[in-house]
Every structure is written in structure tokens, then in C-alpha cells.
mmCIF file of C-alpha atoms in Angstrom:
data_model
loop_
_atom_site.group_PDB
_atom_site.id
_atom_site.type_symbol
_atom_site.label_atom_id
_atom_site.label_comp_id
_atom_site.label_asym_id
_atom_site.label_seq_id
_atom_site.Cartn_x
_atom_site.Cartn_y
_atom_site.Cartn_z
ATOM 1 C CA UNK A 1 13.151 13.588 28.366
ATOM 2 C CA UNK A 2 9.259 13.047 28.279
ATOM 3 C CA UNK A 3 8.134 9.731 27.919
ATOM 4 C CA UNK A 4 5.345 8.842 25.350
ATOM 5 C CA UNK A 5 1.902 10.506 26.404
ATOM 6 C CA UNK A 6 -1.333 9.054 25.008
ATOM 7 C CA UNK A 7 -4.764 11.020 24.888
ATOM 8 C CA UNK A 8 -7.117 10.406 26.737
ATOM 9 C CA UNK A 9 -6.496 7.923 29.711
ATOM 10 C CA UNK A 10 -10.110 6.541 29.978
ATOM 11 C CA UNK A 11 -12.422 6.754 27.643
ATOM 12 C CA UNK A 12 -16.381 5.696 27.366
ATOM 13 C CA UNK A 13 -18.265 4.943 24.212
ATOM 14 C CA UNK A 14 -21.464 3.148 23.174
ATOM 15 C CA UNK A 15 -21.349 0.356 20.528
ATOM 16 C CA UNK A 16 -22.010 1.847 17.211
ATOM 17 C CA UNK A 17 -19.876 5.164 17.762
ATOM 18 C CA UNK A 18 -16.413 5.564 16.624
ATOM 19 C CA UNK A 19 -13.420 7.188 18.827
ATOM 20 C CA UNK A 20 -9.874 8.490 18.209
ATOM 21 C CA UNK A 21 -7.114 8.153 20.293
ATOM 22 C CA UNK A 22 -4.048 10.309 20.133
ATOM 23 C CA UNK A 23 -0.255 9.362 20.864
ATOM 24 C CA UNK A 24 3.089 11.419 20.771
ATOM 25 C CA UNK A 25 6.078 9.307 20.709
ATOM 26 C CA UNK A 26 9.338 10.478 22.451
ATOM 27 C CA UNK A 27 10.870 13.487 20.849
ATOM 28 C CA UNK A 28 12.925 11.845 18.132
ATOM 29 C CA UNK A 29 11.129 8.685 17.876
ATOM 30 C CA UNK A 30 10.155 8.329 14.251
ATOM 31 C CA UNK A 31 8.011 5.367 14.662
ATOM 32 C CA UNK A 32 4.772 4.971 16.252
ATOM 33 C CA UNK A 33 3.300 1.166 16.807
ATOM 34 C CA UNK A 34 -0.106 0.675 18.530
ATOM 35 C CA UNK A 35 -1.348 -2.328 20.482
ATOM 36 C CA UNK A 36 -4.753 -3.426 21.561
ATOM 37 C CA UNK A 37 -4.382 -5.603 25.138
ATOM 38 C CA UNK A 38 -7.395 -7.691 26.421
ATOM 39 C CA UNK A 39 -7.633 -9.852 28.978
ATOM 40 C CA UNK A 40 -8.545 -12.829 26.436
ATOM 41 C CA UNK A 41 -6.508 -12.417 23.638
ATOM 42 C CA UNK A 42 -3.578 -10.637 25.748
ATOM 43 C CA UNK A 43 -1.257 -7.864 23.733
ATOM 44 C CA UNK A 44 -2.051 -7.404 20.291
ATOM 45 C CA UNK A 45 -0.102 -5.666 17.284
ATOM 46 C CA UNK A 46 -2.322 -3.627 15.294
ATOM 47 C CA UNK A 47 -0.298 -1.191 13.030
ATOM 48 C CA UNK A 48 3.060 0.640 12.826
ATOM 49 C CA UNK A 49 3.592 3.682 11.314
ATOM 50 C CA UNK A 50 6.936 5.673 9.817
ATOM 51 C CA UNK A 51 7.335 8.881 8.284
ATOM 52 C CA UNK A 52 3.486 8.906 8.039
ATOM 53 C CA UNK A 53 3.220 6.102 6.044
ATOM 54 C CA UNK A 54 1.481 2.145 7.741
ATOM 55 C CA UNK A 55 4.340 -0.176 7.186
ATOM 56 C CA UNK A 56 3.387 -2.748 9.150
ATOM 57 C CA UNK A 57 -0.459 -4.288 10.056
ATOM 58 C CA UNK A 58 -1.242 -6.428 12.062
ATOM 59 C CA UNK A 59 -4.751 -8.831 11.982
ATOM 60 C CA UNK A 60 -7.841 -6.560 12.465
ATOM 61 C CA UNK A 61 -10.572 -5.762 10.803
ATOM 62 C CA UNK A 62 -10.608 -2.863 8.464
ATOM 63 C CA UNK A 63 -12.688 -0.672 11.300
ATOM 64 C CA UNK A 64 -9.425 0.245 12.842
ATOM 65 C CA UNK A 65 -7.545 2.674 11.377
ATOM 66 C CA UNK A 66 -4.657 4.578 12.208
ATOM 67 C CA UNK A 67 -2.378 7.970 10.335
ATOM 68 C CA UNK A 68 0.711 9.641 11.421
ATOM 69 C CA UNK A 69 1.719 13.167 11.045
ATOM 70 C CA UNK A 70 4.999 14.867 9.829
ATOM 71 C CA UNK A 71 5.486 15.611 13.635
ATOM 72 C CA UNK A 72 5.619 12.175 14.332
ATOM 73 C CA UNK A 73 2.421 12.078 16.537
ATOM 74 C CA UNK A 74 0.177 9.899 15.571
ATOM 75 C CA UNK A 75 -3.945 8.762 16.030
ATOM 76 C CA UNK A 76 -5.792 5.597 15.585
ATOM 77 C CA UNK A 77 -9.390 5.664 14.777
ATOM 78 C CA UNK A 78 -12.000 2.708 15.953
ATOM 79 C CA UNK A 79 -15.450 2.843 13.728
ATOM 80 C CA UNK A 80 -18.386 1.291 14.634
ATOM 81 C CA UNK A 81 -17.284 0.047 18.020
ATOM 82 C CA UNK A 82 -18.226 -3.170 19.118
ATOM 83 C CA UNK A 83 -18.509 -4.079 22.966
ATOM 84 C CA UNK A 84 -15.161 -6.646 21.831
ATOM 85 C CA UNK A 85 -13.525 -3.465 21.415
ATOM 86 C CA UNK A 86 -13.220 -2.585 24.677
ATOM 87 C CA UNK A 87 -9.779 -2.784 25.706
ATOM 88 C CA UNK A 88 -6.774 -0.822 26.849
ATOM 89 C CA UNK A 89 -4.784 0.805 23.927
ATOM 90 C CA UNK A 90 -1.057 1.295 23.710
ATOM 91 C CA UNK A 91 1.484 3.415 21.590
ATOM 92 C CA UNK A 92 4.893 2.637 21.745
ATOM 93 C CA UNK A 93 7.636 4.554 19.917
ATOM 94 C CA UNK A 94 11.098 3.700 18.845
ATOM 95 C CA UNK A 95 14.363 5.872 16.915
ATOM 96 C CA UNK A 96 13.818 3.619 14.749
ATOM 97 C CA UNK A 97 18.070 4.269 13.708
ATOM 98 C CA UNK A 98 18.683 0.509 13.056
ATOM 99 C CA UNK A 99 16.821 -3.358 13.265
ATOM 100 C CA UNK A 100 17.178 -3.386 17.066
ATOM 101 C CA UNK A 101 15.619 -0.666 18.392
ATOM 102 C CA UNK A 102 14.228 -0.562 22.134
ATOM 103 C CA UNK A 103 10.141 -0.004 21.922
ATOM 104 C CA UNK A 104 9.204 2.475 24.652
ATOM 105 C CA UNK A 105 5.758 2.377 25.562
ATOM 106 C CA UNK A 106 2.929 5.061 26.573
ATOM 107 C CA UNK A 107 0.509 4.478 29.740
ATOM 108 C CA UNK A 108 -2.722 3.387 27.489
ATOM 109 C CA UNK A 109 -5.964 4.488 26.622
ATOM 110 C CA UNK A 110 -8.715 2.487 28.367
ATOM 111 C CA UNK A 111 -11.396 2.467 26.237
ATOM 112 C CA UNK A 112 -14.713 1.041 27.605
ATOM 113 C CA UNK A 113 -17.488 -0.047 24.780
ATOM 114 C CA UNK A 114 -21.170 -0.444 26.311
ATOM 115 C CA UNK B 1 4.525 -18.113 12.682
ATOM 116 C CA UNK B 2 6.408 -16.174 15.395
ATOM 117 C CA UNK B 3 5.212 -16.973 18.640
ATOM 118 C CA UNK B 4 6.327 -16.664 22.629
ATOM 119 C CA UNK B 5 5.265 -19.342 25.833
ATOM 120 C CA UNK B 6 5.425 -17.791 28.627
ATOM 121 C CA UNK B 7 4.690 -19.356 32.245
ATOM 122 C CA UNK B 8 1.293 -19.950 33.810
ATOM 123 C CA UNK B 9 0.585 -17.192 36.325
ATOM 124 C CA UNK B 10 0.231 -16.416 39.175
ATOM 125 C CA UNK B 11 2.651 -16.449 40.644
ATOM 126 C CA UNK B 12 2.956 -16.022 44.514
ATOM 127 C CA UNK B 13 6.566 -15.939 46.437
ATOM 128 C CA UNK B 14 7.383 -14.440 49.421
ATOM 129 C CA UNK B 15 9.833 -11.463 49.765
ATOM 130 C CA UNK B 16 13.535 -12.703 49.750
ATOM 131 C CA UNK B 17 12.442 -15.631 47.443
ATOM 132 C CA UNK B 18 14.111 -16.787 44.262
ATOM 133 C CA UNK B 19 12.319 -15.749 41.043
ATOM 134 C CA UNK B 20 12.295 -17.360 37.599
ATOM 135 C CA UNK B 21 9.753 -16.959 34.937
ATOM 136 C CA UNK B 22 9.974 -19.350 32.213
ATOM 137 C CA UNK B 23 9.754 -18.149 28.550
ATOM 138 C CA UNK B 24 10.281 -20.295 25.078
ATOM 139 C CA UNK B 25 10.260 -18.651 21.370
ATOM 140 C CA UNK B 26 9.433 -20.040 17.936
ATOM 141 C CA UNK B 27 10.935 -17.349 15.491
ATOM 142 C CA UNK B 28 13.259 -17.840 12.442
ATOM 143 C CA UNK B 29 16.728 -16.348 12.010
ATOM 144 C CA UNK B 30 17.593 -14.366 14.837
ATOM 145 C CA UNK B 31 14.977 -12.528 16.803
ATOM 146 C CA UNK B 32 15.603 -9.325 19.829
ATOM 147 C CA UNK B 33 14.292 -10.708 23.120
ATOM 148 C CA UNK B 34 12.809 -8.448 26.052
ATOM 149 C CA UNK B 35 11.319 -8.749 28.928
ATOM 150 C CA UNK B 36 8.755 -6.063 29.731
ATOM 151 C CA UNK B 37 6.541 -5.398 32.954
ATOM 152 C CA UNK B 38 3.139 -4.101 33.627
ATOM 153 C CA UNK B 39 2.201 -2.206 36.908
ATOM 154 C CA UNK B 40 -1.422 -1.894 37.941
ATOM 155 C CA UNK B 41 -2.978 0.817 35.947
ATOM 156 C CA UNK B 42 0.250 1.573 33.797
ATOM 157 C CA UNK B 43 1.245 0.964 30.591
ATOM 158 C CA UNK B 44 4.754 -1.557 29.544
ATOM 159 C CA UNK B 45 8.036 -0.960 30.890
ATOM 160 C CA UNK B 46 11.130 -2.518 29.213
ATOM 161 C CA UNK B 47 12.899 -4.590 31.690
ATOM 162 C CA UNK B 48 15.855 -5.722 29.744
ATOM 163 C CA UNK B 49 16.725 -6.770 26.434
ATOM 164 C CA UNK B 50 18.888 -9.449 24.672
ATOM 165 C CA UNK B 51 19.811 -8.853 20.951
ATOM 166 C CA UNK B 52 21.634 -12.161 20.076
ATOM 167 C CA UNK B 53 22.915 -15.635 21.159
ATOM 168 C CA UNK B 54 24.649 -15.646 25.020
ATOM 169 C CA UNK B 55 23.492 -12.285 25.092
ATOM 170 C CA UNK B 56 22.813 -11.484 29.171
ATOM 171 C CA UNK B 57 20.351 -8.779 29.725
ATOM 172 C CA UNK B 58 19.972 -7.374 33.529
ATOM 173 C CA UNK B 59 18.559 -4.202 35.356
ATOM 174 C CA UNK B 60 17.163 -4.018 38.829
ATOM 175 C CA UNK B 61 18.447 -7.349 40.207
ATOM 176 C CA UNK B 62 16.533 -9.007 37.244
ATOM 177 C CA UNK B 63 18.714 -11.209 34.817
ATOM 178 C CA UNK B 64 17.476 -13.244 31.515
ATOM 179 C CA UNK B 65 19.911 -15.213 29.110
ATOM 180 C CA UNK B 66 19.457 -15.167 25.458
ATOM 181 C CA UNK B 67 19.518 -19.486 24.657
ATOM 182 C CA UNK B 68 19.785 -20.001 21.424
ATOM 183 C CA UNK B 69 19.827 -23.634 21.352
ATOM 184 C CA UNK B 70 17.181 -24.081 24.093
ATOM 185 C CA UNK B 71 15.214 -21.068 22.395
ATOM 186 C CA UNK B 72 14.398 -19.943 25.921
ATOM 187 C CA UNK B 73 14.938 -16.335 27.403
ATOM 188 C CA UNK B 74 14.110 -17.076 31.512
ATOM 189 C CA UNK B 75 13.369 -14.505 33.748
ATOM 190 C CA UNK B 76 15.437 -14.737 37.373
ATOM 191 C CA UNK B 77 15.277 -12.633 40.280
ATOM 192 C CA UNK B 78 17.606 -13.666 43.121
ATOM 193 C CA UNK B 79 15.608 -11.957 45.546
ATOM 194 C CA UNK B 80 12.373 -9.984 45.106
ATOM 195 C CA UNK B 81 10.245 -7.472 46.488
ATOM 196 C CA UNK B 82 6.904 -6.678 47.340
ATOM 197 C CA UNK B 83 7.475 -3.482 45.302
ATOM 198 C CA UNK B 84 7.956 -6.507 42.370
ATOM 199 C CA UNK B 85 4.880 -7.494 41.957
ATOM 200 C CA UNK B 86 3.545 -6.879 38.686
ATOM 201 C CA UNK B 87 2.844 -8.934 35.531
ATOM 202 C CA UNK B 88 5.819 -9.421 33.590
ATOM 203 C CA UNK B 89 5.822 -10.194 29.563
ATOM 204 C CA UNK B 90 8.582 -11.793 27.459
ATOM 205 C CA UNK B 91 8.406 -10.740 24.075
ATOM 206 C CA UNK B 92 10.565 -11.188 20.688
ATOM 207 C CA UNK B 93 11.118 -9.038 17.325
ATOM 208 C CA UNK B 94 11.825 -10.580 14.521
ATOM 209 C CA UNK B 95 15.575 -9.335 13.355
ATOM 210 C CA UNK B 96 15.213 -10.138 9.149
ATOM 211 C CA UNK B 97 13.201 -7.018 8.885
ATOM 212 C CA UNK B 98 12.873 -3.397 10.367
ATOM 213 C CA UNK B 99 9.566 -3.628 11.660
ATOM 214 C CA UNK B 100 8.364 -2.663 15.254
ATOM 215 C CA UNK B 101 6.168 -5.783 15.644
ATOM 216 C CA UNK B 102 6.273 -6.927 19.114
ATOM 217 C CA UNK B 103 5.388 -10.662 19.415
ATOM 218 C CA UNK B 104 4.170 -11.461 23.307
ATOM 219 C CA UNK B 105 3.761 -14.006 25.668
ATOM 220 C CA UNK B 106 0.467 -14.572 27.406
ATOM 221 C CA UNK B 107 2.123 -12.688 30.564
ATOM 222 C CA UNK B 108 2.480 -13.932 34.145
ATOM 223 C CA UNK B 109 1.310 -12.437 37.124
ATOM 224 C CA UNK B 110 4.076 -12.142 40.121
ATOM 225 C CA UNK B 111 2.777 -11.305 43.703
ATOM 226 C CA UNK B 112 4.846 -10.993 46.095
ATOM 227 C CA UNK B 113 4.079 -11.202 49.837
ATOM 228 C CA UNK B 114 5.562 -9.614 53.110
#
């Protein structure tokens, strides 16, 4: 079974631009969460989505954004980047059948702001 | 609010040595514990998982018990690798709602020399 794949590995941007990065969760995985890791702050939640709807968010600022398709894949989108934004990006996806379901997670999106 | 203490990192054993990593929660009711590690250049792996009190999660050698009344979830290795070094990250989910929110410790850094 194919793990969770996120799009693209690396990516470079200059402050002021905005990116998109893609995920597709394990087939069957109905929930997509996304987490910004930095070396300062460490892993943070930023948003989960189910059945294309945001039912969970965590505390950024309104430039990140995120949607989920009926396929299940989903994108978050980063406006106006800021060189704080550089970080690496992770998906994680779960059955999401009951409470205690097992979060599997992609490789990342390194995103570099300059 | 929820929150995880893990260890300070690094660190450094050599191979054959005794492993634990330390790691404390602050959650109410009854959270899901994991223990998750992080390969250079890769994204999170689930190590193992506890779900409730006593609970003994293990894979690859690696063994953490769910303490309830110490609220502690310590990482042990009896003997580890060079192939084990990696920076490991205890983590919780809250179990009163069915949300995907990872909570995670600061993560520690294991090295592990011939």
C-alpha cells in the first residue's frame, strides 16, 4: 500500500510570494492534518481536514490556508510568505474509523523563504 | 492546555547501550500516546502507540509504558544501534474528541556510536 506522498520535496520562494503544497493521504484515509516543523518552535498543528471540510485549526495566522477534495487529497496554501515561514511541511493521514486512529505521516515539503 | 516534556537532547550512547528517553504529559481525560521518529531528511514514523492506562506499546526492540499516575510514557531500548540514531518525538491526542491534533514534545536527538 503507498504511503502518503507530498508535492514537491523542496521548494524555493521569495518573501512576498505565495506557494501551494499538495498531499495525498493513504488510499482510504479520509483525513488529512498538516504540520509546520521548525527548528525553534519544533512540530506544529496547523489544520485538519475531513470530507473536505477544516475541522480542526490550529494557531496561525489567517495567511495559511488549506482545502480538501472529494478524493481525499488535499493542498495548503501559504500567502505572502515571510522568511519565518520557512520550514519543512508535513501531511499526515488517518482512517479516521474511530477516536484512536494511528496518524501516518508523508516525507515533507521543505520550503525555503528568502 | 495539552502539552508533552520530552528529554533534553542529544543524546550520545554507544552501540549495545541501554536507551531511555524520558517523556511527561499534561492532558485531561484520557489521551493516545506515541512515540514517533525522525530520520535525516525524512518525514515521522510511528514507533509505537499506547491507547490507555498500563497500556505497553513495543516494535523494533523499543518499549514505552502508558503511566497513568506518573503521567509519563518513557522510551527504552535495551540495546541500540547505530542504525538508531535519529530524533525521536513523544506525542499525545487528546481522546474526548475525534480530532487528529497531534500534541509534541520538543524531540530528542539519539546518536549512537560504533
Amino acid at each position: 500500500k503507498a504511503g502518503v506522498t507530498q508535492t514537491p520535496r523542496y521548494l524555493i520562494k521569495t518573501r512576498g510570494q505565495q506557494v501551494t503544497l499538495s498531499c495525498s493521504p493513504i488510499s482510504g484515509h479520509r483525513s488529512v492534518s498538516w504540520y509546520q516543523q521548525t527548528p525553534g518552535q519544533g512540530l506544529q498543528f496547523l489544520f485538519e481536514y475531513f470530507s473536505e471540510t477544516q475541522r480542526n485549526k490550529g494557531n496561525f495566522p489567517g495567511r495559511f490556508s488549506g482545502r480538501q477534495f472529494s478524493n481525499s487529497r488535499s493542498e495548503m496554501n501559504v500567502s505572502t510568505l515571510e522568511l519565518g515561514d520557512s520550514a519543512l511541511y508535513l501531511c499526515a493521514s488517518r482512517k479516521d474509523s474511530g477516536k484512536r486512529d494511528t496518524q501516518y505521516f508523508g516525507p515533507g515539503t521543505r520550503l525555503t523563504v528568502l | 492546555g495539552d502539552s508533552v516534556t520530552q528529554m533534553e537532547g542529544p543524546v550520545t550512547l554507544s552501540e549495545e547501550a541501554f536507551l531511555t528517553i524520558n517523556c511527561t504529559y499534561t492532558a485531561t481525560g484520557y489521551p493516545s500516546l506515541f512515540w514517533y521518529v525522525q530520520y535525516p531528511g525524512e518525514g515521522l514514523q510511528l514507533l509505537l502507540k499506547a491507547t490507555k492506562a498500563d497500556d505497553k506499546g513495543s516494535n523494533k526492540g523499543f518499549e514505552a509504558t502508558y503511566r497513568k499516575e506518573t503521567t509519563s510514557f518513557h522510551l527504552e531500548k535495551g540495546s541500540v544501534q547505530v542504525s538508531d540514531s535519529a530524533v525521536y518525538f513523544c506525542a499525545l491526542l487528546h481522546g474526548s474528541s475525534n480530532t487528529g491534533k497531534l500534541i509534541f514534545g520538543q524531540g530528542t536527538t539519539l546518536q549512537v556510536k560504533p
